[in-house]
Short mmCIF file of C-alpha atoms and ligand atoms in Angstrom, two decimals:
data_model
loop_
_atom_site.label_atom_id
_atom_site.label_comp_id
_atom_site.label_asym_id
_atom_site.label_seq_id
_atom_site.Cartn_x
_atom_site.Cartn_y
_atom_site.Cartn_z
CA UNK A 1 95.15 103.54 79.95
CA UNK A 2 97.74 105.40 81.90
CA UNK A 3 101.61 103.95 81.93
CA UNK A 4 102.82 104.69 85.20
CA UNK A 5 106.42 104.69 84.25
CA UNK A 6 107.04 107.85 82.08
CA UNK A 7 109.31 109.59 84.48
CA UNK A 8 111.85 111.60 83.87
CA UNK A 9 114.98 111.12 85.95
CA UNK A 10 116.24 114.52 85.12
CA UNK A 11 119.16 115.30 83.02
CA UNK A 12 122.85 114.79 82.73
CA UNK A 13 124.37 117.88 82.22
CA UNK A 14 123.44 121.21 82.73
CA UNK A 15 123.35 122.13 78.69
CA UNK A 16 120.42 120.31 78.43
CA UNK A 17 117.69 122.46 75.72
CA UNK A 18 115.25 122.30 78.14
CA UNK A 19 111.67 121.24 76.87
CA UNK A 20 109.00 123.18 75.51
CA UNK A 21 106.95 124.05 78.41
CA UNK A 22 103.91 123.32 76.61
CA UNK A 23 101.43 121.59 78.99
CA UNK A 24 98.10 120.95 76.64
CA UNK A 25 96.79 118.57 79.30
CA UNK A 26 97.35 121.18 82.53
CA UNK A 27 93.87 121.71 83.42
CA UNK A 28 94.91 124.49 85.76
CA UNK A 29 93.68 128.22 84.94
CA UNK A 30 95.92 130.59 83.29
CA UNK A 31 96.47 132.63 86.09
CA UNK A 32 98.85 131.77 88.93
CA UNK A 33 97.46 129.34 91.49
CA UNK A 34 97.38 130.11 94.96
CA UNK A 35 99.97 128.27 96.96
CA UNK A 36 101.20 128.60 100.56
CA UNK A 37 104.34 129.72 101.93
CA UNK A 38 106.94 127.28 102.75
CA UNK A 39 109.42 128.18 105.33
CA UNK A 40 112.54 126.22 105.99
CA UNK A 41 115.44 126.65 107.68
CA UNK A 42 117.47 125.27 104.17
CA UNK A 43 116.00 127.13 101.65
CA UNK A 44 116.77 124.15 99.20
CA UNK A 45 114.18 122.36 100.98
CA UNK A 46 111.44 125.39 100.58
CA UNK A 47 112.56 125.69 96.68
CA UNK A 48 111.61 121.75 96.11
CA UNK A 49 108.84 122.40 98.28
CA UNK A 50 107.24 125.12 96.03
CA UNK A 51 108.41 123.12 93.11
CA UNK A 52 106.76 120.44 93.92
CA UNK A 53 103.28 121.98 94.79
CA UNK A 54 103.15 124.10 91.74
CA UNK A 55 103.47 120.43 89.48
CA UNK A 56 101.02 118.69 91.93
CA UNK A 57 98.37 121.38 91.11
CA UNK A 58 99.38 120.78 87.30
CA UNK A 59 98.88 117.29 88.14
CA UNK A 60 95.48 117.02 90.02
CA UNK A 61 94.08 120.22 88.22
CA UNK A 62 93.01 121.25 91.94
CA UNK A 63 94.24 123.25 94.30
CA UNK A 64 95.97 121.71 97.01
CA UNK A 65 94.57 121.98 100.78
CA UNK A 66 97.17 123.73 103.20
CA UNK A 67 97.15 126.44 105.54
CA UNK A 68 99.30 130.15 104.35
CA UNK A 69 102.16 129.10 105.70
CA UNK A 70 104.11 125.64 105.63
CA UNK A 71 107.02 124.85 107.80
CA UNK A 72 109.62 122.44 106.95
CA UNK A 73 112.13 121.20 109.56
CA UNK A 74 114.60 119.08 109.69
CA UNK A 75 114.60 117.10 112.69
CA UNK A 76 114.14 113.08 114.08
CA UNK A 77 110.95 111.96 113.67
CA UNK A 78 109.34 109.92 116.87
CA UNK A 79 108.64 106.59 114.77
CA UNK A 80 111.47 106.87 112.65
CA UNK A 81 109.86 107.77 109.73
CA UNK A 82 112.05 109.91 106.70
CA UNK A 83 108.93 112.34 106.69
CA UNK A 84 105.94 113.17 107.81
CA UNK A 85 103.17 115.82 107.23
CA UNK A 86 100.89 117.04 109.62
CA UNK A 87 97.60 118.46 108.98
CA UNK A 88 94.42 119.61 110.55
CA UNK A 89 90.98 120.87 109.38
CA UNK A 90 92.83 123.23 107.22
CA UNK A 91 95.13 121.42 106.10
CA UNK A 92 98.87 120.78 105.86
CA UNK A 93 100.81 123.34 108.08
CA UNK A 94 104.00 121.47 108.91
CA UNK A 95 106.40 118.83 107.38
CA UNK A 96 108.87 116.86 109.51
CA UNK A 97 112.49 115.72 107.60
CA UNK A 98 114.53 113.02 108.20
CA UNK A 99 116.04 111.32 105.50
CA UNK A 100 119.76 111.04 104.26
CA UNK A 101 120.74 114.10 101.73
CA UNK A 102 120.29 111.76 98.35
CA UNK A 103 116.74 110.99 99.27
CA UNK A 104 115.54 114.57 101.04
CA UNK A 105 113.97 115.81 97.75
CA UNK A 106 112.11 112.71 96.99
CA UNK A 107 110.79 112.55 100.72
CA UNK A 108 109.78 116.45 100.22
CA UNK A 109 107.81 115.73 96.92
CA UNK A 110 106.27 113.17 98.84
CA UNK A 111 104.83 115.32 101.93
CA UNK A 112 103.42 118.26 99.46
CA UNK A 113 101.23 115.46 97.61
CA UNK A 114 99.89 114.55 100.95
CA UNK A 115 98.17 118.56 100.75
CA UNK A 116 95.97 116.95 97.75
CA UNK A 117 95.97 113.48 99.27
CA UNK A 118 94.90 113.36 103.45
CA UNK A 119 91.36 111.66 103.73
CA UNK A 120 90.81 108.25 103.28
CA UNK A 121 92.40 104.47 104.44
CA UNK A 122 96.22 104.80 104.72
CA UNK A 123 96.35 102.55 101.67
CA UNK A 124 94.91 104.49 99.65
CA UNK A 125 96.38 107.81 100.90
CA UNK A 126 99.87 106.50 100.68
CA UNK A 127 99.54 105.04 97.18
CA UNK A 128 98.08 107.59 96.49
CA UNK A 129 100.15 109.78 97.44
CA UNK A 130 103.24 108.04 95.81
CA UNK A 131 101.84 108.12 92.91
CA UNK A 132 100.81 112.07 92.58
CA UNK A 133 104.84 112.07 93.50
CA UNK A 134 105.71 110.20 90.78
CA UNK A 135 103.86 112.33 88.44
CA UNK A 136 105.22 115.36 90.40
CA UNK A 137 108.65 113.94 89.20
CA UNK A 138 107.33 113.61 85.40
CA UNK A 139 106.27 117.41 85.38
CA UNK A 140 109.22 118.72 86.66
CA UNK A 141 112.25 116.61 85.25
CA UNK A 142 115.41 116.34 87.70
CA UNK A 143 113.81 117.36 90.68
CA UNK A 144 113.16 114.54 92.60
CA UNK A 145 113.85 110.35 92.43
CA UNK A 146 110.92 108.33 91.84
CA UNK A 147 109.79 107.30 94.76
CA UNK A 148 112.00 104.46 96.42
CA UNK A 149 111.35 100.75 95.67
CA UNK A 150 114.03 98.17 95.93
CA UNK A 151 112.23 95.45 94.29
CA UNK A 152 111.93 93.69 97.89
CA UNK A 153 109.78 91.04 98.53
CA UNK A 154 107.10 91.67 100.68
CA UNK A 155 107.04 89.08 103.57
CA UNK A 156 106.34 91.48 106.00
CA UNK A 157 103.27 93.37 104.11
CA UNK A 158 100.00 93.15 106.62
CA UNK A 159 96.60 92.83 104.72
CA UNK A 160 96.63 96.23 102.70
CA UNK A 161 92.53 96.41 103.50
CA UNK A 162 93.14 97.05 107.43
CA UNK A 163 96.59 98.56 107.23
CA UNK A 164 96.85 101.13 110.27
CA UNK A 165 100.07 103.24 109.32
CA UNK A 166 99.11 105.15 112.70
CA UNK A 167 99.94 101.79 114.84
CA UNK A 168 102.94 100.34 114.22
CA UNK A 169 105.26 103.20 116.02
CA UNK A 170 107.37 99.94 117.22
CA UNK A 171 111.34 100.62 115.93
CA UNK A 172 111.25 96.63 115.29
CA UNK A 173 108.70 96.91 113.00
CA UNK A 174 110.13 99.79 111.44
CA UNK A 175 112.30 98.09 108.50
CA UNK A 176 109.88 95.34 107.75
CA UNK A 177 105.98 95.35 108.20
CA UNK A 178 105.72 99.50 107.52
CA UNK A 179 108.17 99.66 104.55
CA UNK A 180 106.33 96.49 102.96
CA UNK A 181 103.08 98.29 103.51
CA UNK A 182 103.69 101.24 101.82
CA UNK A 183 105.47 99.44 99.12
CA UNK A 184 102.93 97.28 98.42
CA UNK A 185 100.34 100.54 98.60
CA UNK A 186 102.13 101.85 96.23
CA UNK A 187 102.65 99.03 94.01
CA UNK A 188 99.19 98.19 94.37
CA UNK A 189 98.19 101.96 94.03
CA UNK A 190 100.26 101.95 90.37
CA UNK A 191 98.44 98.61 89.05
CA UNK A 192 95.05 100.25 89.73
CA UNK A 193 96.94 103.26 87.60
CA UNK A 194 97.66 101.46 84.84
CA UNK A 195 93.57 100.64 84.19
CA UNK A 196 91.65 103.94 85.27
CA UNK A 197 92.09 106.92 83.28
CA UNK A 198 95.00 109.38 83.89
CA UNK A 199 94.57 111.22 87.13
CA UNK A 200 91.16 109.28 88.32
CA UNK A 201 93.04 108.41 91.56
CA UNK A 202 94.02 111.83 93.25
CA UNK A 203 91.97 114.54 91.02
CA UNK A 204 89.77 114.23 94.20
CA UNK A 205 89.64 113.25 97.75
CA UNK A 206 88.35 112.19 99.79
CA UNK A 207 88.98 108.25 98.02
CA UNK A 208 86.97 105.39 100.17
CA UNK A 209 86.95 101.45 99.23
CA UNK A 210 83.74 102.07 98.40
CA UNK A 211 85.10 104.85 95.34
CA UNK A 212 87.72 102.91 94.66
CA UNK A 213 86.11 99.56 94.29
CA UNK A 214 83.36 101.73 91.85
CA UNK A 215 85.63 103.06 89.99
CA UNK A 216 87.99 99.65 89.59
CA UNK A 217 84.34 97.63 89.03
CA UNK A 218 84.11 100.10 85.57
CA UNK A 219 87.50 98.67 83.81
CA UNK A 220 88.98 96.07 82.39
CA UNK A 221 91.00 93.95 84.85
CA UNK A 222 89.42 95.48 87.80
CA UNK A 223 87.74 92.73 89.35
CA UNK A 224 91.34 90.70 89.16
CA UNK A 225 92.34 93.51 91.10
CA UNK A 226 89.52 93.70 93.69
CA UNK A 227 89.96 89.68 93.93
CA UNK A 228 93.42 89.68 95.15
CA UNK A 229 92.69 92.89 97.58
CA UNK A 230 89.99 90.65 99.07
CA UNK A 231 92.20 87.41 99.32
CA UNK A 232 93.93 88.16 101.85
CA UNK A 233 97.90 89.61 102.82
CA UNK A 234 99.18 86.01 101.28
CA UNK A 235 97.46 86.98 98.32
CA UNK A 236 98.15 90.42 98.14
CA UNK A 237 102.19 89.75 98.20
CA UNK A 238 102.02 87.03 95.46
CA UNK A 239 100.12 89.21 93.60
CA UNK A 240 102.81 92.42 94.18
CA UNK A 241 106.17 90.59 93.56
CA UNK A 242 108.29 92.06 91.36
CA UNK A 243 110.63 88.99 90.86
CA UNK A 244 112.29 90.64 87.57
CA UNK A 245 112.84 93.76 89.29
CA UNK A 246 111.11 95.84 85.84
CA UNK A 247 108.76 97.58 88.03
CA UNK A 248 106.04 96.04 87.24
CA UNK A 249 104.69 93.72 90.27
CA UNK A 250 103.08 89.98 88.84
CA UNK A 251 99.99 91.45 88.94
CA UNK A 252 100.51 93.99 86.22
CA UNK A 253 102.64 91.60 84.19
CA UNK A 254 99.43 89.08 84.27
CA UNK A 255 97.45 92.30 83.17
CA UNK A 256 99.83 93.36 80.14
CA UNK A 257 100.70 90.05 79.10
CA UNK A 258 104.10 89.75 79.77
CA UNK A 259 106.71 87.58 81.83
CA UNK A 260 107.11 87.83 85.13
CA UNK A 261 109.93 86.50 85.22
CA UNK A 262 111.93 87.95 82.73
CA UNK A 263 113.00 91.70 83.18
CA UNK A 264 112.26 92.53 78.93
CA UNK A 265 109.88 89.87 77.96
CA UNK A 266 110.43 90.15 74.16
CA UNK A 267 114.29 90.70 74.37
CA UNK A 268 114.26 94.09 71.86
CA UNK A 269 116.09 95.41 75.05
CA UNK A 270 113.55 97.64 76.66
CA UNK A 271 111.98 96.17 80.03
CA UNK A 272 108.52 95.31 80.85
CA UNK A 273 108.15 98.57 83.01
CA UNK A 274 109.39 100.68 80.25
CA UNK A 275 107.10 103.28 78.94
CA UNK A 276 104.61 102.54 76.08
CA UNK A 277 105.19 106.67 75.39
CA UNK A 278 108.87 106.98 75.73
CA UNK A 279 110.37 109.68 73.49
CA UNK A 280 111.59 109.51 70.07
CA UNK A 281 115.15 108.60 69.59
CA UNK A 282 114.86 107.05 73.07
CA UNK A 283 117.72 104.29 73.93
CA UNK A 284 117.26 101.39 76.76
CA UNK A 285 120.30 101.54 78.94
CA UNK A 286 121.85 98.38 80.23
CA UNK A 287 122.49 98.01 83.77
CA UNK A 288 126.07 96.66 83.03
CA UNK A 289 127.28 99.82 81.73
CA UNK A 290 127.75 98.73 77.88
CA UNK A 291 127.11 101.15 75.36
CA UNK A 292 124.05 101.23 73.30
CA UNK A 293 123.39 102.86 69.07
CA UNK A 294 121.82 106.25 69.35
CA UNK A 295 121.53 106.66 65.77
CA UNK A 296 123.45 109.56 65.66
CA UNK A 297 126.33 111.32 64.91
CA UNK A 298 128.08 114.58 65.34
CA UNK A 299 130.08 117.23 64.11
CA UNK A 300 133.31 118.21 65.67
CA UNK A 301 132.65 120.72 68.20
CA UNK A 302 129.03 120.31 68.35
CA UNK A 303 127.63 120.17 72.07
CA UNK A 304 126.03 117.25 73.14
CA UNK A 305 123.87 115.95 76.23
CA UNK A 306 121.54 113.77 77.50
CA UNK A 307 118.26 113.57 79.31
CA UNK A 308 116.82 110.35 81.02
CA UNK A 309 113.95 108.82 82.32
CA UNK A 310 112.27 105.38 82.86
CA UNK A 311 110.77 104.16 86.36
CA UNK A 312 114.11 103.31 88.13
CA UNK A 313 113.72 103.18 91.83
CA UNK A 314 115.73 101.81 94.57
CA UNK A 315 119.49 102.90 95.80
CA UNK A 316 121.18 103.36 92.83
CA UNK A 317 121.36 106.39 90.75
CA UNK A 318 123.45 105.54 87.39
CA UNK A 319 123.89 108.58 84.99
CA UNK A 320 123.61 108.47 81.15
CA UNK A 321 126.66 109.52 79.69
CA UNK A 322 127.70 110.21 75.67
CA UNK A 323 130.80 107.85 74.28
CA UNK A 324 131.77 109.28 71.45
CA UNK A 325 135.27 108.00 70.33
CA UNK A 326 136.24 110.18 67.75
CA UNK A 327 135.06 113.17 65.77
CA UNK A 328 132.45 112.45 63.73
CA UNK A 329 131.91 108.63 64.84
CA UNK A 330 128.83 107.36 65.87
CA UNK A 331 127.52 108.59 69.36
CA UNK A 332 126.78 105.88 71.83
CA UNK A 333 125.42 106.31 75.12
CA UNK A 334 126.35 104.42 78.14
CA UNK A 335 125.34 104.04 82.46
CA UNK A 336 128.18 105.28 84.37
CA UNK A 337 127.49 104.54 88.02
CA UNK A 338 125.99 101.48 90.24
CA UNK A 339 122.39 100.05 90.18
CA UNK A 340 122.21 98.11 93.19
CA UNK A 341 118.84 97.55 95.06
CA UNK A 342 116.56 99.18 92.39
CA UNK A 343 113.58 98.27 90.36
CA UNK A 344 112.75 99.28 86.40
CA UNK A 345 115.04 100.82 84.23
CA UNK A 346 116.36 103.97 82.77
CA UNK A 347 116.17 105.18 78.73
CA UNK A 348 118.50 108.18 77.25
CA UNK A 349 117.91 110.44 74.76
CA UNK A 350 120.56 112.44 73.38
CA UNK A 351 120.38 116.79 71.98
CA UNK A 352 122.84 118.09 70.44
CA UNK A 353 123.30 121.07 68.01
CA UNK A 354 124.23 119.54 64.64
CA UNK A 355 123.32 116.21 65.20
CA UNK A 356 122.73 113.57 62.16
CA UNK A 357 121.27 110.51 61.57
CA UNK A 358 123.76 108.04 61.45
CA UNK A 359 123.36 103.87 60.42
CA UNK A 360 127.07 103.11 61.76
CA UNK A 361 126.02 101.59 64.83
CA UNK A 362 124.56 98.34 65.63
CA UNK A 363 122.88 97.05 68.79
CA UNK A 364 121.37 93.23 69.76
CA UNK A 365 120.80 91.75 72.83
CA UNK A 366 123.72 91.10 73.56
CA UNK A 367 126.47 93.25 71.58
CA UNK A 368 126.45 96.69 70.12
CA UNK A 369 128.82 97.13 67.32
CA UNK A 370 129.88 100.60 65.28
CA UNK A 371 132.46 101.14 62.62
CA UNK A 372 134.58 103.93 64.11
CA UNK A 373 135.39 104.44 60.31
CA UNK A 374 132.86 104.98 57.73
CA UNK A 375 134.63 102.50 55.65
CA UNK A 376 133.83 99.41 57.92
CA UNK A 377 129.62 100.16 57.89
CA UNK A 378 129.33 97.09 55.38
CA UNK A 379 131.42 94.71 57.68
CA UNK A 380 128.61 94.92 60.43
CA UNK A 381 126.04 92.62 59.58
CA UNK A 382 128.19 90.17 58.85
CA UNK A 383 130.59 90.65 61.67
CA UNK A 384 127.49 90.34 64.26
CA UNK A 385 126.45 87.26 62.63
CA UNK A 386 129.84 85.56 63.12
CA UNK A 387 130.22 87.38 66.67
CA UNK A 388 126.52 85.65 67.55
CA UNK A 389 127.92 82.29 66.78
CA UNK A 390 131.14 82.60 68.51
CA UNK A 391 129.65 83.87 71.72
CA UNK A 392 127.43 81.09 71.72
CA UNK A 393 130.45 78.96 71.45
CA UNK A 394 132.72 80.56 74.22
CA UNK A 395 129.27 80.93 76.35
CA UNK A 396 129.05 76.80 76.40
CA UNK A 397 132.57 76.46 76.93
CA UNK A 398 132.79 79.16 79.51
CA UNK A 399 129.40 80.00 80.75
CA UNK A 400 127.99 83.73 80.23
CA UNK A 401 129.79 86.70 80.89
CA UNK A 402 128.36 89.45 83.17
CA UNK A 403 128.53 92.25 80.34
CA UNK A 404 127.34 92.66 76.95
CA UNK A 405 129.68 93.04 73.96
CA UNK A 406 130.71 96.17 72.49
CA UNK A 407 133.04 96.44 69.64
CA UNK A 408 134.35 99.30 67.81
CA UNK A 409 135.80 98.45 64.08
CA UNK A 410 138.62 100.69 63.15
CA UNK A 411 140.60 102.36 65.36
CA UNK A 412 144.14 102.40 65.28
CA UNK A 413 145.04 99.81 67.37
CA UNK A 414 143.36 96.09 68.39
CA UNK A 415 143.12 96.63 72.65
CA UNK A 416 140.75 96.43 75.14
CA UNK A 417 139.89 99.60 76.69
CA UNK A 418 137.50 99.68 79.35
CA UNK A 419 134.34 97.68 78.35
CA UNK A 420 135.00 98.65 74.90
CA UNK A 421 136.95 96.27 72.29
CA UNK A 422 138.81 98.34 70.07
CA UNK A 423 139.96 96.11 66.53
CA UNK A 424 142.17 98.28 64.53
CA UNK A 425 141.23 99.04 60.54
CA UNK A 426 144.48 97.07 59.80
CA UNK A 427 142.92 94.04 61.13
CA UNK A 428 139.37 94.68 59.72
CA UNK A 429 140.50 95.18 56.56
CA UNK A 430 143.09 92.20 56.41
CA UNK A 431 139.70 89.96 57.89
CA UNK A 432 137.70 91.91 54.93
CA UNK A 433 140.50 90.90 52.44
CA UNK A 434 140.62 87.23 53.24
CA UNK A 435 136.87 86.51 54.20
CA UNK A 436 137.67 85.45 57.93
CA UNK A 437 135.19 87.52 59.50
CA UNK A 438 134.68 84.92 62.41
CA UNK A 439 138.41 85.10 63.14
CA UNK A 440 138.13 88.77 63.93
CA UNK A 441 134.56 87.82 66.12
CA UNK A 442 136.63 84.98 68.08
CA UNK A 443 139.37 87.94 69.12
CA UNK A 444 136.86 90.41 69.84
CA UNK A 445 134.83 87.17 72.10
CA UNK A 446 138.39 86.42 73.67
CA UNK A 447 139.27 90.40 74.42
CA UNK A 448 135.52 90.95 75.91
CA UNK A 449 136.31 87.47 77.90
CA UNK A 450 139.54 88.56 79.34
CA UNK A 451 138.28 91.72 80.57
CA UNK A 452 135.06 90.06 82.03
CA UNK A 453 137.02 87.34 84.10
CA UNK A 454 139.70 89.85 85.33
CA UNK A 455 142.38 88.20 83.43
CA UNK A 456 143.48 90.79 81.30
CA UNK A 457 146.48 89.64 79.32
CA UNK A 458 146.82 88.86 75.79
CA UNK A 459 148.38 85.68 75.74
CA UNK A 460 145.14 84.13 77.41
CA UNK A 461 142.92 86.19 75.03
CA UNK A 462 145.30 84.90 71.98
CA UNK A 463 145.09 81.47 73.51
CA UNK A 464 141.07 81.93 74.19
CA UNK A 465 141.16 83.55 70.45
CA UNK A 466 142.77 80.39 68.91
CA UNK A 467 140.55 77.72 70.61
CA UNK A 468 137.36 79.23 69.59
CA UNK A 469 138.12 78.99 65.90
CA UNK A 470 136.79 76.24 64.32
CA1 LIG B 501 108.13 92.35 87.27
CA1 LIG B 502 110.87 94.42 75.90
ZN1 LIG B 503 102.86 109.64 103.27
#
C-alpha cells in the first residue's frame, strides 16, 4: 500500500543538512537519462522545468516522451487555464503559463508529468498526472506545492467516466464544473493510490478503463472503488468529499477506517491524511499557530532548522518555525503564517548540530507545556492534569477558545506574550510550596482566555482567574 501524502513541503531555512541522496528505490540506470531542452524566456521556469523531469524519470523509472527541445512561455491561455502542454506524435514540445507567481512552479511540475502521462481518458491523465506531480514534489523537497486542493465540495464535478476536459472552453464554466473535475480526478486518482502498489498508475501509459478497472479488480477495496465510479456524478461527489479537510476524501476514510468527519480521528494530534511513514522525530503542526514538544534541546550557539512536509494543499502556505525561549530550554516548533482554503496538514522536523534529547516539554490535545527551567520538569504532569480540569471548566462557562494552550513554567515574569503564557519560577515555586497547582492552571486558563477573546488586560484575567477556582 502506497500513502499518498509523504510530501515534503520543502524547508525553512536555507541551513537545512540536506538529505542523503540515497535513492534505493530509483529504478533509473546509473548513467544520466536523456532529457530535452527546455527553453524559457525566465530561466527560473526552465530550472523547475529540468528539475522536475529529472524526479519524474526517478519516479516512473521511464523515460519521459518529449521532443529535443521544450518551450515554455508565459502567456494567456485561450480557456483560461494556469497551464497547458501540448504534444504531438512525439511528444511534448511546448508548455503554455499562466498562473500567479506563488503557484507557477507547481503548474510547471504539473505540465512535465504530462511528458510521461498523455494517452488515455482525461480522468485518468489528469489524476494521473497530479499524482506523478505530487511525487515529483516528494523527490525533490521545496520545489514545488502539492498540487492545489482547497477542500471544496464538488457540486459542479460532471460524471468523472465521460469527463471531456477538451469541451468545456466556456469562461462560465471555468471556476466550477472544470476545477471540480480535475479535483475530483485527482482525488479519485489518489484513493486508487492508496490500494495499488507504488507507481502502478503512471510507470506506463497508455492507462484505459479497461487497465485501470484490471488492475483496481486485483486489490482490496477496489470494487468499492469501481462501484462508486459506476454510480454515477451524485455518487462520485459523495464519495470524494473531504468534509474534514485532512486530505483524505470519504472514500478513503471508509477504506482506512477512520472518521470522516473529524480532521485526526484518534486525537494523538496527527490528521487522518498524515503519513503512515513520516520521519522520525516528526511533530504535527497545529493550524492555530501554537507550539508543539520536539523533544529536543540545544546548546547555546548551536544552529538549528527545520524541514516540513505533510499533504497540505490549498492557498495557504504556513512555515515551520523553531521557538526556543532561552538557551538551553526546550525547542518547540510552531506555524507562522495563514492556512486558509487548504486541505491536510503539515509535520516539522527539526536538525540541528548539538541537539539532545530533552523530556521538558509536554504536548496534549489541547495544551503543550515545558519548564523553561530544569527545575520545574516534575511540576508538569501534575500541572496538565489541573490545567485539563480547569479548561474544561472555563470551556462550559465560556465556550472553546480558537487556540490551544501553551504554557511555559519559569521565566522571570507571569505575562502573556504572544500565544505563549509565560508563569514566572516565583509563582511556580510558591504554587509548588503550598500544593495549589490548580491555582496556577486557573491563571494560565484566564491569561490564554484574555488573549483569545481580545481582551487583554489583567484585571479581567485576575477576575476570570478568581472565578474559576473552586
Ligand atoms: Ca477527510
Ligand atoms: Ca490521528
Ligand atoms: Zn494536465
Amino acid at each position: 500500500m502506497w500513502i499518498a501524502a509523504t510530501f515534503l513541503l520543502g524547508s525553512a531555512l536555507a541551513t537545512v543538512p540536506q538529505e542523503p541522496a540515497s535513492r534505493p528505490d530509483a529504478p533509473v540506470s546509473a548513467e544520466e537519462p536523456w532529457h530535452p531542452h527546455f527553453e524559457a524566456a525566465e530561466r527560473s521556469d526552465a530550472g523547475t522545468a529540468l528539475i522536475a523531469w529529472q524526479a519524474a524519470a526517478e519516479c516512473t523509472g521511464r523515460v519521459g516522451i518529449a521532443h529535443a527541445t521544450i518551450t515554455l512561455e508565459r502567456r494567456p491561455i485561450q480557456g483560461g487555464f494556469l497551464g497547458l502542454a501540448h504534444w504531438d506524435a512525439e511528444g511534448v514540445y511546448l508548455i503554455e503559463l499562466d498562473a500567479k507567481p506563488e503557484r507557477m512552479a507547481e503548474v510547471i511540475v504539473h505540465e512535465v508529468a504530462h511528458a510521461w502521462i498523455q494517452a488515455g481518458p482525461p480522468t485518468l491523465v489528469e489524476g494521473r498526472t497530479e499524482l506523478l506531480a505530487d511525487c515529483i514534489v516528494d523527490k525533490r523537497p521545496g520545489l514545488a506545492n502539492l498540487q492545489w486542493d482547497d477542500g471544496r465540495t464538488l457540486h459542479r464535478m460532471p460524471d468523472l467516466l465521460s469527463w471531456n476536459n477538451m469541451e468545456d472552453h466556456g469562461p462560465a464554466l471555468l471556476a466550477d464544473a472544470r476545477t471540480d473535475a480535475y479535483l475530483g480526478a485527482a482525488r479519485m486518482v489518489r484513493v486508487a493510490s492508496l490500494l495499488l502498489p507504488e507507481g502502478a498508475l503512471w510507470n506506463a501509459e497508455p492507462m484505459t478503463w479497461e487497465s485501470f478497472r484490471a488492475a483496481l479488480a486485483t486489490v482490496d477495496h477496489g470494487d468499492r472503488l469501481l462501484k462508486i465510479l459506476d454510480g454515477g456524478a451524485e455518487a462520485q461527489r459523495t464519495a470524494l468529499e473531504d468534509a474534514d479537510l485532512d486530505g483524505l476524501p470519504l472514500l478513503a476514510e471508509l477504506i482506512l477506517q477512520t472518521n470522516p468527519n473529524r480532521w485526526d480521528s484518534d486525537e494523538d494530534g496527527w490528521w487522518d491524511g498524515a503519513a503512515l511513514g513520516v520521519p522520525h522525530m516528526a511533530v504535527a503542526l497545529p493550524f492555530d499557530g501554537s507550539p508543539m514538544c520536539t523533544g529536543l534541546a540545544s546548546e547555546p550557539g548551536t544552529q538549528t532548522s527545520t524541514m516540513s512536509g505533510g499533504n497540505l494543499r490549498g492557498e495557504g502556505h504556513p512555515v515551520a518555525k523553531i521557538r526556543q525561549t532561552q538557551p538551553g530550554a526546550p525547542l518547540l516548533v510552531e506555524l507562522t503564517g495563514k492556512a486558509e482554503h487548504v486541505t491536510g496538514g503539515i509535520w516539522a522536523v527539526v536538525h540541528g548540530t548539538h541537539l539532545q534529547r530533552d523530556q521538558r516539554c509536554t504536548h496534549t490535545e489541547n495544551a503543550t507545556v515545558w519548564a523553561a527551567q530544569s527545575e520545574f520538569s516534575h511540576v508538569i504532569p501534575e500541572f496538565l492534569v489541573a490545567l485539563a480540569k480547569v479548561s474544561q471548566r472555563a470551556e462550559l462557562r465560556w465556550g472553546p477558545t480558537t487556540g490551544r494552550m501553551a504554557v511555559a513554567l519559569g521565566p522571570s515574569t507571569t505575562r502573556i506574550d504572544g500565544q505563549v503564557v509565560q508563569i514566572s519560577a516565583a509563582d511556580v515555586e510558591q504554587a509548588v510550596r503550598t500544593g495549589k497547582t490548580e491555582e496556577l492552571a486557573t491563571l494560565a486558563v484566564a491569561l490564554h482566555r484574555v488573549w483569545d477573546n481580545g481582551t487583554r488586560q489583567w484585571p479581567v484575567a485576575a477576575a476570570m482567574a478568581l472565578s474559576l477556582a473552586e
